Structures are given as structure tokens and as C-alpha cells.
Amino acid sequence: MTMTMNGAYFNGLDQNGLAIALANIPGSVTTDYILFSLEVPSGTSADINFGLSTIVLATGGHVTSATDKLLCSVVRAGVDKGKCQRVWLSIGSGGSSAFTNIQTILNTGGTLRSTLLANFGAIRQAITGVKTVGFDMDYEESGDLASVVANVTIALYNAFQCPVTFCPFQKWLQSKWIAALQQVYSTLGTQPVVGYNLQTYSGGNGNDPTDWTATIASAKNTGVSDPASFVWPIVSCDPTATPVSTPGQVVQKLQGWSSKGGSLWAAASLSNPPASPTLTDYGNAIFRGIHGS
């Protein structure tokens, strides 16, 4: 599956980020809403929280009111007033232990495993009006990246047959992400991972997407049919995640990398009320950068 990513990470939705998102969405052209983030805070409980907060999004196979308030409200605005077509539920973050805990739950099996998957399914089902609801794998832990990311991807795909994106940032771990792709493809016989959301700021500052593309192209048995369309840089408007890129710089960067997609980190750093640069400005810049206009 080859697709074009014009994405934005929507973060801080339990704080000022929600109002900022709702103010910036009308008239925007962003097609992919990456909701940041889902956390599984324990290996002995199947509850899913919002980020590193204590706000529970799903428990016992059902969503709480927080899912509608923090996640669905953003998607509804994107569908009704923007161009939202796809939603990606981001798992993990800096400081998260979500993947370790999910792996523990998958290993435990039984009711704990089935409840966790039911919780993920309930959140997916609550989000309506879009073409697909997939997952974005933001693994920033210190364990066995390849095996854990592959195992979580396989479990979610088997449960929901949904697309997945990987969100790498450390260039010296490229081989681990390749190994994860290979494990997923070998196990499933198909490749549900449709792209890399590659961080080009903070810990990913200095990443060259063309280098990551070349690494994928040279690897065997990944199931990636078009490496040139697979790596989508994430650019930053967040002053705490440098370098910050203006919309004009986004166009130049994406065109220079010959990128077929891109995303913005992150909406909570935009202004409310909207002031240049807005979500619309960045969405238009990504469109120009990937389409060469």
C-alpha cells in the first residue's frame, strides 16, 4: 500500500492543545491526524491512558468520556471543518513504557490480553467519519526494539487489519527498524506498515530521509514495495523540539529530500487564536513540498 502523508501530531489535548487544535483546524488541508498519545501504564492492567497522564481513555473493553473529549472532538472537527481522512493513534513517547507493558500483557495472554485489545478496539470504534484508524509506533524505550515493535504491530494487525506507521528517530537504530519490518512481513505474509514518520528534530536532528530510504531499498524481505514513498519527515514548529522550520523552510526541505509525505510536530505549539504560521500554513507547505508546486 502506497499513500501520501500530510500529517500533524495533535498533542497536549488534556491541556491547552485541545483548544489550539480546534481553533486551527477549520480550513486546514491536513489529511492525517496523529493523536499523541496512547499509554499502557501497567503490565498487569489493560487500561489505556492518555499520554503520561492518569486520564483513562478505555477500560474493561469500553471507552470513557475522555476518549470523546480528547480524541473524537478533534477528529470530528477535522472531518467537518478540515480535510481529515485518516487517524493514527500514536503509541509511546519519551518517558513511556507502553511497549514494554503491552509486550508483558501479550505474553500473559488470557483475559488480560483480550481486554487490552478490546480497549484498543473500543477507541478505534469511537472514531468515526474517516477512511481508516491505524497506529503510529513511537518506540523510545531501551529494550529489544525490533522484536517488541514487531510483536505489537502483529498483534494489532491481527486484531484490526489496520495500517501501521513506524516513528523512528535515532539513525544508529536503522537496522533495528528494518528488522522489525522484516519480522512483521515474515510473520504476516503481508506488510501493514505503510511508512516511517521520521523525526528530523530533537533526537532526530540531522536525519537525512534519503539515507533512511536507501537503507530500506537495500534491505531484503521487508515487504516495502516503494522505498522512495515510504519515508515521511516530521518537521517541527515546537520551540522545545529544534530545529523549528517555517512553512517556507518545510517546502524547501521536503522538495530537497524528494519526500512523498510529511508531518508537523506538533499542533499544541501553534497559536490560539490562529496567527501565522497556522496549521493551514503548514499543511499547505507540506502539500507544496511533496507535490513540487
XYZ file of C-alpha atoms in Angstrom:
293
model
C 0.000 0.000 0.000
C 1.463 3.354 -1.087
C -0.074 6.519 0.346
C 0.737 10.209 0.669
C 1.070 11.575 4.198
C 0.103 15.147 5.015
C 0.026 14.841 8.754
C 0.057 16.685 12.035
C 0.639 15.431 15.535
C -2.084 16.646 17.890
C -0.588 16.735 21.386
C -1.344 18.228 24.778
C -5.052 17.536 24.279
C -5.521 17.245 28.040
C -4.170 20.783 28.374
C -4.156 23.823 26.043
C -3.575 21.650 22.991
C -7.249 20.825 22.583
C -8.408 24.427 22.262
C -5.445 25.211 19.997
C -6.284 22.270 17.744
C -9.963 23.149 17.486
C -9.084 26.764 16.659
C -6.589 25.840 13.929
C -8.430 23.001 12.176
C -11.097 24.979 10.240
C -9.949 25.451 6.635
C -6.789 23.357 7.089
C -5.706 20.793 4.484
C -4.045 18.244 6.813
C -5.321 14.783 5.854
C -3.703 12.651 8.563
C -4.429 13.307 12.221
C -1.859 11.652 14.516
C -3.296 11.692 18.025
C -0.489 11.809 20.576
C -0.541 9.609 22.510
C -1.856 6.361 23.973
C -0.145 4.894 27.014
C -0.478 1.475 28.619
C 0.907 2.345 32.058
C 0.999 -1.141 33.574
C 1.827 -4.674 32.562
C -0.875 -6.004 34.887
C -3.777 -3.753 33.839
C -5.290 -3.421 30.375
C -6.315 0.218 30.875
C -5.230 2.702 28.203
C -4.423 6.232 29.346
C -3.911 9.496 27.523
C -0.167 10.114 27.355
C 1.667 10.128 30.648
C -1.374 11.474 32.488
C -3.719 9.477 34.710
C -6.654 10.119 32.359
C -8.144 6.768 31.350
C -9.344 6.520 27.736
C -10.521 2.911 27.797
C -11.058 0.264 30.456
C -12.829 -3.076 30.525
C -13.332 -3.040 26.763
C -15.150 0.299 26.742
C -14.131 3.913 26.209
C -14.558 6.586 28.851
C -15.887 10.091 28.228
C -12.268 11.249 27.906
C -11.942 9.499 24.542
C -14.741 11.617 23.119
C -13.484 14.815 24.731
C -9.804 14.493 23.881
C -9.706 12.416 20.694
C -13.060 12.264 18.927
C -13.693 16.004 19.201
C -10.504 16.708 17.253
C -11.377 14.173 14.567
C -14.948 15.485 14.245
C -13.595 18.986 13.712
C -11.145 17.668 11.132
C -13.862 15.836 9.227
C -16.431 18.631 9.404
C -14.198 21.684 9.013
C -10.911 20.373 7.599
C -9.687 17.599 5.316
C -9.135 14.760 7.808
C -9.159 11.385 6.038
C -7.109 9.121 8.305
C -6.421 8.915 12.027
C -3.312 7.411 13.607
C -3.274 6.534 17.295
C 0.269 7.148 18.451
C 1.587 4.627 20.982
C 4.512 5.578 23.198
C 6.613 8.711 23.678
C 9.713 9.819 25.504
C 9.386 8.543 29.066
C 6.754 5.968 28.133
C 6.874 2.262 28.967
C 3.855 1.434 26.802
C 5.608 -1.104 24.574
C 7.201 -2.986 27.462
C 3.840 -3.172 29.198
C 1.971 -4.226 26.060
C 4.546 -6.963 25.453
C 4.112 -8.169 29.046
C 0.344 -8.291 28.580
C 0.638 -10.128 25.263
C 2.918 -12.658 26.932
C 0.492 -13.097 29.830
C -2.356 -13.771 27.441
C -5.836 -14.770 28.529
C -8.341 -12.204 29.700
C -5.690 -9.521 30.221
C -4.614 -9.733 26.574
C -8.139 -9.850 25.195
C -9.186 -6.873 27.331
C -6.240 -4.793 26.152
C -7.111 -5.472 22.516
C -10.765 -4.747 23.274
C -9.725 -1.402 24.759
C -7.751 -0.512 21.633
C -10.715 -1.633 19.547
C -13.146 0.487 21.540
C -11.049 3.608 20.944
C -10.844 2.819 17.215
C -14.585 2.235 17.026
C -15.329 5.539 18.761
C -13.539 7.432 15.990
C -15.855 7.772 13.008
C -16.104 9.605 9.703
C -12.627 8.736 8.381
C -11.267 6.181 5.919
C -9.142 4.347 8.448
C -7.877 4.386 12.018
C -4.352 2.996 12.323
C -1.486 3.083 14.806
C 1.812 5.018 14.923
C 4.647 3.207 16.721
C 6.723 5.765 18.660
C 9.127 3.388 20.407
C 11.521 5.367 22.616
C 12.337 2.685 25.187
C 15.601 0.825 25.770
C 14.552 -2.774 25.163
C 14.556 -5.037 22.117
C 13.175 -2.538 19.612
C 12.848 -4.934 16.665
C 11.051 -7.734 18.498
C 8.794 -5.583 20.663
C 7.697 -3.226 17.870
C 7.132 -6.197 15.570
C 5.133 -8.114 18.179
C 2.891 -5.154 18.988
C 2.373 -4.416 15.288
C 1.492 -8.042 14.567
C -0.965 -8.229 17.464
C -2.745 -5.026 16.437
C -2.879 -6.020 12.769
C -4.245 -9.466 13.576
C -6.921 -7.859 15.752
C -7.936 -4.997 13.453
C -6.368 -5.453 9.976
C -5.409 -1.780 10.125
C -2.409 0.111 8.712
C 0.561 0.996 10.901
C 3.324 3.588 10.743
C 6.713 3.459 12.462
C 8.107 6.623 14.085
C 11.913 6.276 14.299
C 14.405 8.977 15.187
C 17.821 7.537 16.140
C 19.853 7.000 12.974
C 22.060 4.350 14.572
C 18.962 2.163 15.106
C 18.038 1.939 11.432
C 18.914 -1.761 11.342
C 16.543 -2.424 14.260
C 13.631 -0.790 12.460
C 14.494 -2.789 9.339
C 14.473 -5.958 11.439
C 11.038 -5.022 12.772
C 9.743 -4.615 9.213
C 11.219 -7.997 8.291
C 9.713 -9.741 11.309
C 6.268 -8.300 10.607
C 6.413 -9.268 6.939
C 7.743 -12.767 7.635
C 5.056 -13.462 10.222
C 2.048 -11.987 8.432
C 2.951 -12.600 4.796
C 1.854 -9.028 4.128
C 3.205 -5.651 5.212
C 0.715 -3.460 7.121
C 3.423 -0.853 7.847
C 2.793 1.844 5.248
C 5.552 4.303 6.143
C 8.082 5.814 8.514
C 7.205 9.079 10.247
C 10.852 10.122 10.596
C 11.712 12.691 13.257
C 14.058 15.404 11.955
C 14.255 17.453 15.177
C 15.464 16.917 18.753
C 16.887 13.373 18.918
C 16.323 13.041 15.179
C 18.028 16.329 14.322
C 20.336 15.754 11.366
C 18.395 12.800 9.991
C 18.566 12.631 6.193
C 15.393 10.924 4.926
C 17.175 9.913 1.716
C 19.627 7.881 3.807
C 16.761 6.060 5.520
C 15.166 5.442 2.119
C 18.411 3.971 0.788
C 18.685 1.677 3.811
C 15.197 0.315 3.189
C 15.871 -0.077 -0.530
C 18.997 -2.123 0.144
C 17.322 -4.409 2.683
C 15.700 -7.685 1.688
C 12.368 -9.168 2.711
C 10.846 -6.018 4.206
C 7.644 -6.124 2.168
C 8.149 -2.454 1.237
C 7.336 -2.125 -2.459
C 8.278 1.544 -2.923
C 11.005 2.749 -0.529
C 11.076 6.201 -2.183
C 7.490 6.802 -1.000
C 7.914 5.211 2.420
C 9.881 7.763 4.470
C 7.951 10.861 5.572
C 9.903 13.509 7.514
C 8.351 15.129 10.557
C 9.256 18.817 10.810
C 8.859 20.894 13.954
C 7.071 24.081 14.889
C 7.750 23.386 18.566
C 10.390 25.672 20.118
C 11.326 22.897 22.562
C 11.991 20.488 19.646
C 14.575 22.183 17.450
C 15.255 22.958 14.715
C 11.984 24.758 14.140
C 11.018 25.064 10.474
C 8.917 27.831 8.956
C 6.390 26.836 6.281
C 8.770 28.115 3.613
C 11.586 26.002 5.002
C 9.260 22.980 5.081
C 8.668 23.342 1.338
C 12.409 23.567 0.669
C 13.274 20.614 2.905
C 10.631 18.265 1.523
C 11.480 19.163 -2.065
C 15.198 18.739 -1.368
C 14.570 15.290 0.085
C 12.138 14.365 -2.734
C 9.699 13.381 0.004
C 6.314 11.881 -0.803
C 4.864 12.835 2.537
C 5.500 14.800 5.703
C 4.040 15.737 9.074
C 4.153 18.535 11.621
C 5.274 18.275 15.229
C 3.099 19.496 16.882
C -0.220 21.333 16.914
C -0.068 22.429 20.556
C 2.758 24.828 19.631
C 0.518 26.785 17.250
C -1.297 29.956 18.274
C -4.821 30.427 19.623
C -6.421 32.422 18.142
C -4.640 31.267 14.990
C -1.805 33.505 13.857
C 0.775 32.855 11.174
C 2.144 30.261 10.904
C -1.079 28.273 11.295
C -1.974 24.624 10.778
C -3.276 25.681 7.357
C 0.089 27.260 6.527
C 1.972 24.100 7.453
C -0.483 21.800 5.689
C -0.184 23.854 2.520
C 3.619 23.817 2.849
C 3.678 20.038 3.167
C 1.405 19.750 0.127
C 3.687 22.005 -1.910
C 6.782 20.224 -0.698
C 5.610 16.755 -1.663
C 3.851 17.702 -4.894
C 6.525 20.085 -6.158
C 4.210 23.048 -6.652
